Amino acid sequence: MTDNKQIALALTGASGAVYSQRLLDVLFQQGMTVHLMISAAARIVFSDELGWKLPARASDVHKMLVAEYNCQPEQLQVYGEQQWSSPLASGSHQVPTMIVCPCTMGTLSSIAHGSSENLINRAADVMLKENRKLILVPREAPFSAIHLENMLKLARLGVCIFPPNPGFYFKPETLSDLVDFVVARLLDQAGIAHTLMPRWGE
Ligand SMILES: Cc1cc2nc3c(=O)[nH]c(=O)nc-3n(C[C@H](O)[C@H](O)[C@H](O)COP(=O)(O)O)c2cc1C
């Protein structure tokens, strides 16, 4: 049995920190509990793109993000990169969905090859073996044949490959509009209710 109010989120060192920034915002607003993992490279990119100085210690990240989002402390669990004691390291947990946003080509490759060398890779491996929902938000341009082969392999295993490509048919006026387009579609994939933007035809 899984618990639909819980979600795993991994931040890796690809460009696109703003998507996860907004995603966390909506997840907390929706009363979700977020199980958060952060790669070392993500700390660099999030610092560059958002000015977030994410501490190395999980407990310090917890403190920082609870203050940033004003969420309930129990809505956020943060795990270290090698924290094998995390529930996410085992298929016995009840988290139905994991999103990697943004997802580097390196993490995507590790997941495609089942390396399980850090908690992010292991947690994704667990989602695969347990047939749960895994959503990757890969960011690179252009894609090499290696990237495309890895994505095809994962897509054939049921992974949702979700490039952060906003549509322009809804006439975005701000960067936030573009971000919300991507986050809204991402939440749809994860089966999480939201009112970020009207749906086509409504
Ligand atoms: C500012 C910055 C931006 C980066 N952007 C990307 C990117 O968009 N896509 C990507 O695959 N790697 C990107 N990288 C490289 C990854 O961070 C690097 O390959 C790292 O080893 C990935 O580790 P991780 O998957 O554990 O986060 C970027 C690195 C930096 C410092």
mmCIF file with all atom_site columns, N, CA and C and ligand atoms in Angstrom, residues 11-16 38-46 48-49 81 100 102-110 117-118 120-121 137-141 143 147, ligand 1:
data_model
loop_
_atom_site.group_PDB
_atom_site.id
_atom_site.type_symbol
_atom_site.label_atom_id
_atom_site.label_alt_id
_atom_site.label_comp_id
_atom_site.label_asym_id
_atom_site.label_entity_id
_atom_site.label_seq_id
_atom_site.pdbx_PDB_ins_code
_atom_site.Cartn_x
_atom_site.Cartn_y
_atom_site.Cartn_z
_atom_site.occupancy
_atom_site.B_iso_or_equiv
_atom_site.pdbx_formal_charge
_atom_site.auth_seq_id
_atom_site.auth_comp_id
_atom_site.auth_asym_id
_atom_site.auth_atom_id
_atom_site.pdbx_PDB_model_num
ATOM   1   N N   . LEU A 1 11  ? 17.060 16.512 -6.295  1.00 0.00 ? 11  LEU A N   1
ATOM   2   C CA  . LEU A 1 11  ? 17.608 17.660 -7.029  1.00 0.00 ? 11  LEU A CA  1
ATOM   3   C C   . LEU A 1 11  ? 19.004 17.275 -7.481  1.00 0.00 ? 11  LEU A C   1
ATOM   4   N N   . THR A 1 12  ? 19.268 17.354 -8.787  1.00 0.00 ? 12  THR A N   1
ATOM   5   C CA  . THR A 1 12  ? 20.623 17.063 -9.261  1.00 0.00 ? 12  THR A CA  1
ATOM   6   C C   . THR A 1 12  ? 21.173 18.289 -9.997  1.00 0.00 ? 12  THR A C   1
ATOM   7   N N   . GLY A 1 13  ? 22.450 18.189 -10.403 1.00 0.00 ? 13  GLY A N   1
ATOM   8   C CA  . GLY A 1 13  ? 23.177 19.375 -10.847 1.00 0.00 ? 13  GLY A CA  1
ATOM   9   C C   . GLY A 1 13  ? 22.988 19.770 -12.291 1.00 0.00 ? 13  GLY A C   1
ATOM   10  N N   . ALA A 1 14  ? 21.754 19.749 -12.773 1.00 0.00 ? 14  ALA A N   1
ATOM   11  C CA  . ALA A 1 14  ? 21.460 20.285 -14.110 1.00 0.00 ? 14  ALA A CA  1
ATOM   12  C C   . ALA A 1 14  ? 20.838 21.663 -13.951 1.00 0.00 ? 14  ALA A C   1
ATOM   13  N N   . SER A 1 15  ? 20.882 22.432 -15.018 1.00 0.00 ? 15  SER A N   1
ATOM   14  C CA  . SER A 1 15  ? 20.235 23.735 -14.988 1.00 0.00 ? 15  SER A CA  1
ATOM   15  C C   . SER A 1 15  ? 18.718 23.549 -14.870 1.00 0.00 ? 15  SER A C   1
ATOM   16  N N   . GLY A 1 16  ? 18.067 24.502 -14.217 1.00 0.00 ? 16  GLY A N   1
ATOM   17  C CA  . GLY A 1 16  ? 16.608 24.399 -14.065 1.00 0.00 ? 16  GLY A CA  1
ATOM   18  C C   . GLY A 1 16  ? 16.175 24.331 -12.613 1.00 0.00 ? 16  GLY A C   1
ATOM   19  N N   . ILE A 1 38  ? 19.540 15.611 -2.365  1.00 0.00 ? 38  ILE A N   1
ATOM   20  C CA  . ILE A 1 38  ? 20.233 16.676 -3.102  1.00 0.00 ? 38  ILE A CA  1
ATOM   21  C C   . ILE A 1 38  ? 21.644 16.206 -3.436  1.00 0.00 ? 38  ILE A C   1
ATOM   22  N N   . SER A 1 39  ? 22.018 16.256 -4.712  1.00 0.00 ? 39  SER A N   1
ATOM   23  C CA  . SER A 1 39  ? 23.384 15.860 -5.066  1.00 0.00 ? 39  SER A CA  1
ATOM   24  C C   . SER A 1 39  ? 24.353 17.007 -4.783  1.00 0.00 ? 39  SER A C   1
ATOM   25  N N   . ALA A 1 40  ? 25.635 16.678 -4.712  1.00 0.00 ? 40  ALA A N   1
ATOM   26  C CA  . ALA A 1 40  ? 26.650 17.714 -4.453  1.00 0.00 ? 40  ALA A CA  1
ATOM   27  C C   . ALA A 1 40  ? 26.644 18.749 -5.584  1.00 0.00 ? 40  ALA A C   1
ATOM   28  N N   . ALA A 1 41  ? 26.495 18.290 -6.828  1.00 0.00 ? 41  ALA A N   1
ATOM   29  C CA  . ALA A 1 41  ? 26.481 19.226 -7.962  1.00 0.00 ? 41  ALA A CA  1
ATOM   30  C C   . ALA A 1 41  ? 25.247 20.121 -7.916  1.00 0.00 ? 41  ALA A C   1
ATOM   31  N N   . ALA A 1 42  ? 24.132 19.597 -7.408  1.00 0.00 ? 42  ALA A N   1
ATOM   32  C CA  . ALA A 1 42  ? 22.918 20.423 -7.301  1.00 0.00 ? 42  ALA A CA  1
ATOM   33  C C   . ALA A 1 42  ? 23.172 21.621 -6.389  1.00 0.00 ? 42  ALA A C   1
ATOM   34  N N   . ARG A 1 43  ? 23.981 21.422 -5.355  1.00 0.00 ? 43  ARG A N   1
ATOM   35  C CA  . ARG A 1 43  ? 24.268 22.552 -4.446  1.00 0.00 ? 43  ARG A CA  1
ATOM   36  C C   . ARG A 1 43  ? 24.921 23.705 -5.215  1.00 0.00 ? 43  ARG A C   1
ATOM   37  N N   . ILE A 1 44  ? 25.814 23.343 -6.141  1.00 0.00 ? 44  ILE A N   1
ATOM   38  C CA  . ILE A 1 44  ? 26.508 24.381 -6.928  1.00 0.00 ? 44  ILE A CA  1
ATOM   39  C C   . ILE A 1 44  ? 25.513 25.098 -7.840  1.00 0.00 ? 44  ILE A C   1
ATOM   40  N N   . VAL A 1 45  ? 24.711 24.298 -8.559  1.00 0.00 ? 45  VAL A N   1
ATOM   41  C CA  . VAL A 1 45  ? 23.784 24.899 -9.533  1.00 0.00 ? 45  VAL A CA  1
ATOM   42  C C   . VAL A 1 45  ? 22.708 25.730 -8.827  1.00 0.00 ? 45  VAL A C   1
ATOM   43  N N   . PHE A 1 46  ? 22.192 25.216 -7.701  1.00 0.00 ? 46  PHE A N   1
ATOM   44  C CA  . PHE A 1 46  ? 21.153 25.968 -6.984  1.00 0.00 ? 46  PHE A CA  1
ATOM   45  C C   . PHE A 1 46  ? 21.715 27.267 -6.409  1.00 0.00 ? 46  PHE A C   1
ATOM   46  N N   . ASP A 1 48  ? 24.197 28.975 -7.929  1.00 0.00 ? 48  ASP A N   1
ATOM   47  C CA  . ASP A 1 48  ? 24.351 29.849 -9.110  1.00 0.00 ? 48  ASP A CA  1
ATOM   48  C C   . ASP A 1 48  ? 23.011 30.421 -9.570  1.00 0.00 ? 48  ASP A C   1
ATOM   49  N N   . GLU A 1 49  ? 21.982 29.561 -9.622  1.00 0.00 ? 49  GLU A N   1
ATOM   50  C CA  . GLU A 1 49  ? 20.734 29.970 -10.266 1.00 0.00 ? 49  GLU A CA  1
ATOM   51  C C   . GLU A 1 49  ? 19.730 30.629 -9.321  1.00 0.00 ? 49  GLU A C   1
ATOM   52  N N   . GLU A 1 81  ? 23.468 12.178 0.807   1.00 0.00 ? 81  GLU A N   1
ATOM   53  C CA  . GLU A 1 81  ? 23.723 11.441 -0.447  1.00 0.00 ? 81  GLU A CA  1
ATOM   54  C C   . GLU A 1 81  ? 24.035 9.963  -0.233  1.00 0.00 ? 81  GLU A C   1
ATOM   55  N N   . VAL A 1 100 ? 12.889 13.344 -10.315 1.00 0.00 ? 100 VAL A N   1
ATOM   56  C CA  . VAL A 1 100 ? 14.247 13.891 -10.315 1.00 0.00 ? 100 VAL A CA  1
ATOM   57  C C   . VAL A 1 100 ? 14.190 15.160 -11.160 1.00 0.00 ? 100 VAL A C   1
ATOM   58  N N   . PRO A 1 102 ? 15.942 19.229 -11.376 1.00 0.00 ? 102 PRO A N   1
ATOM   59  C CA  . PRO A 1 102 ? 16.280 18.805 -12.729 1.00 0.00 ? 102 PRO A CA  1
ATOM   60  C C   . PRO A 1 102 ? 17.141 17.540 -12.676 1.00 0.00 ? 102 PRO A C   1
ATOM   61  N N   . CYS A 1 103 ? 17.186 16.811 -13.791 1.00 0.00 ? 103 CYS A N   1
ATOM   62  C CA  . CYS A 1 103 ? 17.934 15.543 -13.835 1.00 0.00 ? 103 CYS A CA  1
ATOM   63  C C   . CYS A 1 103 ? 19.126 15.684 -14.785 1.00 0.00 ? 103 CYS A C   1
ATOM   64  N N   . THR A 1 104 ? 20.329 15.455 -14.256 1.00 0.00 ? 104 THR A N   1
ATOM   65  C CA  . THR A 1 104 ? 21.523 15.523 -15.117 1.00 0.00 ? 104 THR A CA  1
ATOM   66  C C   . THR A 1 104 ? 21.615 14.283 -16.000 1.00 0.00 ? 104 THR A C   1
ATOM   67  N N   . MET A 1 105 ? 22.434 14.408 -17.030 1.00 0.00 ? 105 MET A N   1
ATOM   68  C CA  . MET A 1 105 ? 22.705 13.258 -17.891 1.00 0.00 ? 105 MET A CA  1
ATOM   69  C C   . MET A 1 105 ? 23.473 12.194 -17.112 1.00 0.00 ? 105 MET A C   1
ATOM   70  N N   . GLY A 1 106 ? 24.264 12.643 -16.124 1.00 0.00 ? 106 GLY A N   1
ATOM   71  C CA  . GLY A 1 106 ? 25.016 11.699 -15.297 1.00 0.00 ? 106 GLY A CA  1
ATOM   72  C C   . GLY A 1 106 ? 24.093 10.858 -14.434 1.00 0.00 ? 106 GLY A C   1
ATOM   73  N N   . THR A 1 107 ? 23.153 11.499 -13.748 1.00 0.00 ? 107 THR A N   1
ATOM   74  C CA  . THR A 1 107 ? 22.211 10.748 -12.909 1.00 0.00 ? 107 THR A CA  1
ATOM   75  C C   . THR A 1 107 ? 21.316 9.875  -13.781 1.00 0.00 ? 107 THR A C   1
ATOM   76  N N   . LEU A 1 108 ? 20.901 10.407 -14.932 1.00 0.00 ? 108 LEU A N   1
ATOM   77  C CA  . LEU A 1 108 ? 20.059 9.620  -15.834 1.00 0.00 ? 108 LEU A CA  1
ATOM   78  C C   . LEU A 1 108 ? 20.782 8.342  -16.272 1.00 0.00 ? 108 LEU A C   1
ATOM   79  N N   . SER A 1 109 ? 22.079 8.486  -16.577 1.00 0.00 ? 109 SER A N   1
ATOM   80  C CA  . SER A 1 109 ? 22.874 7.325  -16.985 1.00 0.00 ? 109 SER A CA  1
ATOM   81  C C   . SER A 1 109 ? 23.007 6.321  -15.833 1.00 0.00 ? 109 SER A C   1
ATOM   82  N N   . SER A 1 110 ? 23.262 6.828  -14.634 1.00 0.00 ? 110 SER A N   1
ATOM   83  C CA  . SER A 1 110 ? 23.401 5.934  -13.479 1.00 0.00 ? 110 SER A CA  1
ATOM   84  C C   . SER A 1 110 ? 22.110 5.154  -13.234 1.00 0.00 ? 110 SER A C   1
ATOM   85  N N   . GLU A 1 117 ? 24.805 3.959  -6.782  1.00 0.00 ? 117 GLU A N   1
ATOM   86  C CA  . GLU A 1 117 ? 26.024 4.380  -6.064  1.00 0.00 ? 117 GLU A CA  1
ATOM   87  C C   . GLU A 1 117 ? 25.779 5.493  -5.049  1.00 0.00 ? 117 GLU A C   1
ATOM   88  N N   . ASN A 1 118 ? 24.649 6.167  -5.157  1.00 0.00 ? 118 ASN A N   1
ATOM   89  C CA  . ASN A 1 118 ? 24.265 7.114  -4.106  1.00 0.00 ? 118 ASN A CA  1
ATOM   90  C C   . ASN A 1 118 ? 22.767 6.941  -3.851  1.00 0.00 ? 118 ASN A C   1
ATOM   91  N N   . ILE A 1 120 ? 20.225 8.824  -4.385  1.00 0.00 ? 120 ILE A N   1
ATOM   92  C CA  . ILE A 1 120 ? 19.322 9.211  -5.484  1.00 0.00 ? 120 ILE A CA  1
ATOM   93  C C   . ILE A 1 120 ? 19.192 8.049  -6.482  1.00 0.00 ? 120 ILE A C   1
ATOM   94  N N   . ASN A 1 121 ? 20.350 7.507  -6.875  1.00 0.00 ? 121 ASN A N   1
ATOM   95  C CA  . ASN A 1 121 ? 20.333 6.388  -7.838  1.00 0.00 ? 121 ASN A CA  1
ATOM   96  C C   . ASN A 1 121 ? 19.624 5.166  -7.249  1.00 0.00 ? 121 ASN A C   1
ATOM   97  N N   . VAL A 1 137 ? 13.281 14.723 -15.132 1.00 0.00 ? 137 VAL A N   1
ATOM   98  C CA  . VAL A 1 137 ? 13.198 15.999 -15.862 1.00 0.00 ? 137 VAL A CA  1
ATOM   99  C C   . VAL A 1 137 ? 14.606 16.324 -16.382 1.00 0.00 ? 137 VAL A C   1
ATOM   100 N N   . PRO A 1 138 ? 14.985 15.703 -17.524 1.00 0.00 ? 138 PRO A N   1
ATOM   101 C CA  . PRO A 1 138 ? 16.353 15.864 -18.024 1.00 0.00 ? 138 PRO A CA  1
ATOM   102 C C   . PRO A 1 138 ? 16.564 17.214 -18.682 1.00 0.00 ? 138 PRO A C   1
ATOM   103 N N   . ARG A 1 139 ? 17.733 17.807 -18.444 1.00 0.00 ? 139 ARG A N   1
ATOM   104 C CA  . ARG A 1 139 ? 18.048 19.108 -19.061 1.00 0.00 ? 139 ARG A CA  1
ATOM   105 C C   . ARG A 1 139 ? 19.429 19.046 -19.690 1.00 0.00 ? 139 ARG A C   1
ATOM   106 N N   . GLU A 1 140 ? 19.455 19.081 -20.983 1.00 0.00 ? 140 GLU A N   1
ATOM   107 C CA  . GLU A 1 140 ? 20.703 19.175 -21.741 1.00 0.00 ? 140 GLU A CA  1
ATOM   108 C C   . GLU A 1 140 ? 20.344 19.578 -23.158 1.00 0.00 ? 140 GLU A C   1
ATOM   109 N N   . ALA A 1 141 ? 21.263 20.235 -23.850 1.00 0.00 ? 141 ALA A N   1
ATOM   110 C CA  . ALA A 1 141 ? 21.013 20.581 -25.252 1.00 0.00 ? 141 ALA A CA  1
ATOM   111 C C   . ALA A 1 141 ? 22.355 20.750 -25.954 1.00 0.00 ? 141 ALA A C   1
ATOM   112 N N   . PHE A 1 143 ? 21.052 16.747 -27.112 1.00 0.00 ? 143 PHE A N   1
ATOM   113 C CA  . PHE A 1 143 ? 21.238 15.417 -26.558 1.00 0.00 ? 143 PHE A CA  1
ATOM   114 C C   . PHE A 1 143 ? 22.175 14.622 -27.463 1.00 0.00 ? 143 PHE A C   1
ATOM   115 N N   . HIS A 1 147 ? 22.800 9.960  -24.454 1.00 0.00 ? 147 HIS A N   1
ATOM   116 C CA  . HIS A 1 147 ? 21.662 10.488 -23.667 1.00 0.00 ? 147 HIS A CA  1
ATOM   117 C C   . HIS A 1 147 ? 20.350 9.894  -24.182 1.00 0.00 ? 147 HIS A C   1
HETATM 118 C C1  . LIG B 2 .   ? 26.269 25.602 -13.465 1.00 0.00 ? 1   LIG B C1  1
HETATM 119 C C2  . LIG B 2 .   ? 26.219 24.171 -13.942 1.00 0.00 ? 1   LIG B C2  1
HETATM 120 C C3  . LIG B 2 .   ? 25.227 23.790 -14.830 1.00 0.00 ? 1   LIG B C3  1
HETATM 121 C C4  . LIG B 2 .   ? 25.157 22.475 -15.285 1.00 0.00 ? 1   LIG B C4  1
HETATM 122 N N1  . LIG B 2 .   ? 24.139 22.147 -16.144 1.00 0.00 ? 1   LIG B N1  1
HETATM 123 C C5  . LIG B 2 .   ? 23.982 20.847 -16.511 1.00 0.00 ? 1   LIG B C5  1
HETATM 124 C C6  . LIG B 2 .   ? 22.868 20.473 -17.307 1.00 0.00 ? 1   LIG B C6  1
HETATM 125 O O1  . LIG B 2 .   ? 22.006 21.287 -17.667 1.00 0.00 ? 1   LIG B O1  1
HETATM 126 N N2  . LIG B 2 .   ? 22.730 19.163 -17.628 1.00 0.00 ? 1   LIG B N2  1
HETATM 127 C C7  . LIG B 2 .   ? 23.621 18.209 -17.213 1.00 0.00 ? 1   LIG B C7  1
HETATM 128 O O2  . LIG B 2 .   ? 23.428 17.046 -17.523 1.00 0.00 ? 1   LIG B O2  1
HETATM 129 N N3  . LIG B 2 .   ? 24.710 18.552 -16.471 1.00 0.00 ? 1   LIG B N3  1
HETATM 130 C C8  . LIG B 2 .   ? 24.909 19.832 -16.088 1.00 0.00 ? 1   LIG B C8  1
HETATM 131 N N4  . LIG B 2 .   ? 25.986 20.194 -15.321 1.00 0.00 ? 1   LIG B N4  1
HETATM 132 C C9  . LIG B 2 .   ? 27.009 19.174 -15.010 1.00 0.00 ? 1   LIG B C9  1
HETATM 133 C C10 . LIG B 2 .   ? 26.614 18.285 -13.833 1.00 0.00 ? 1   LIG B C10 1
HETATM 134 O O3  . LIG B 2 .   ? 26.387 19.078 -12.680 1.00 0.00 ? 1   LIG B O3  1
HETATM 135 C C11 . LIG B 2 .   ? 27.743 17.277 -13.568 1.00 0.00 ? 1   LIG B C11 1
HETATM 136 O O4  . LIG B 2 .   ? 27.796 16.347 -14.620 1.00 0.00 ? 1   LIG B O4  1
HETATM 137 C C12 . LIG B 2 .   ? 27.606 16.550 -12.253 1.00 0.00 ? 1   LIG B C12 1
HETATM 138 O O5  . LIG B 2 .   ? 28.629 15.584 -12.132 1.00 0.00 ? 1   LIG B O5  1
HETATM 139 C C13 . LIG B 2 .   ? 26.277 15.829 -12.152 1.00 0.00 ? 1   LIG B C13 1
HETATM 140 O O6  . LIG B 2 .   ? 26.198 15.188 -10.898 1.00 0.00 ? 1   LIG B O6  1
HETATM 141 P P1  . LIG B 2 .   ? 24.809 14.739 -10.278 1.00 0.00 ? 1   LIG B P1  1
HETATM 142 O O7  . LIG B 2 .   ? 24.066 13.976 -11.347 1.00 0.00 ? 1   LIG B O7  1
HETATM 143 O O8  . LIG B 2 .   ? 25.168 13.853 -9.123  1.00 0.00 ? 1   LIG B O8  1
HETATM 144 O O9  . LIG B 2 .   ? 24.091 15.960 -9.835  1.00 0.00 ? 1   LIG B O9  1
HETATM 145 C C14 . LIG B 2 .   ? 26.101 21.507 -14.838 1.00 0.00 ? 1   LIG B C14 1
HETATM 146 C C15 . LIG B 2 .   ? 27.081 21.898 -13.932 1.00 0.00 ? 1   LIG B C15 1
HETATM 147 C C16 . LIG B 2 .   ? 27.146 23.217 -13.490 1.00 0.00 ? 1   LIG B C16 1
HETATM 148 C C17 . LIG B 2 .   ? 28.205 23.599 -12.487 1.00 0.00 ? 1   LIG B C17 1
#
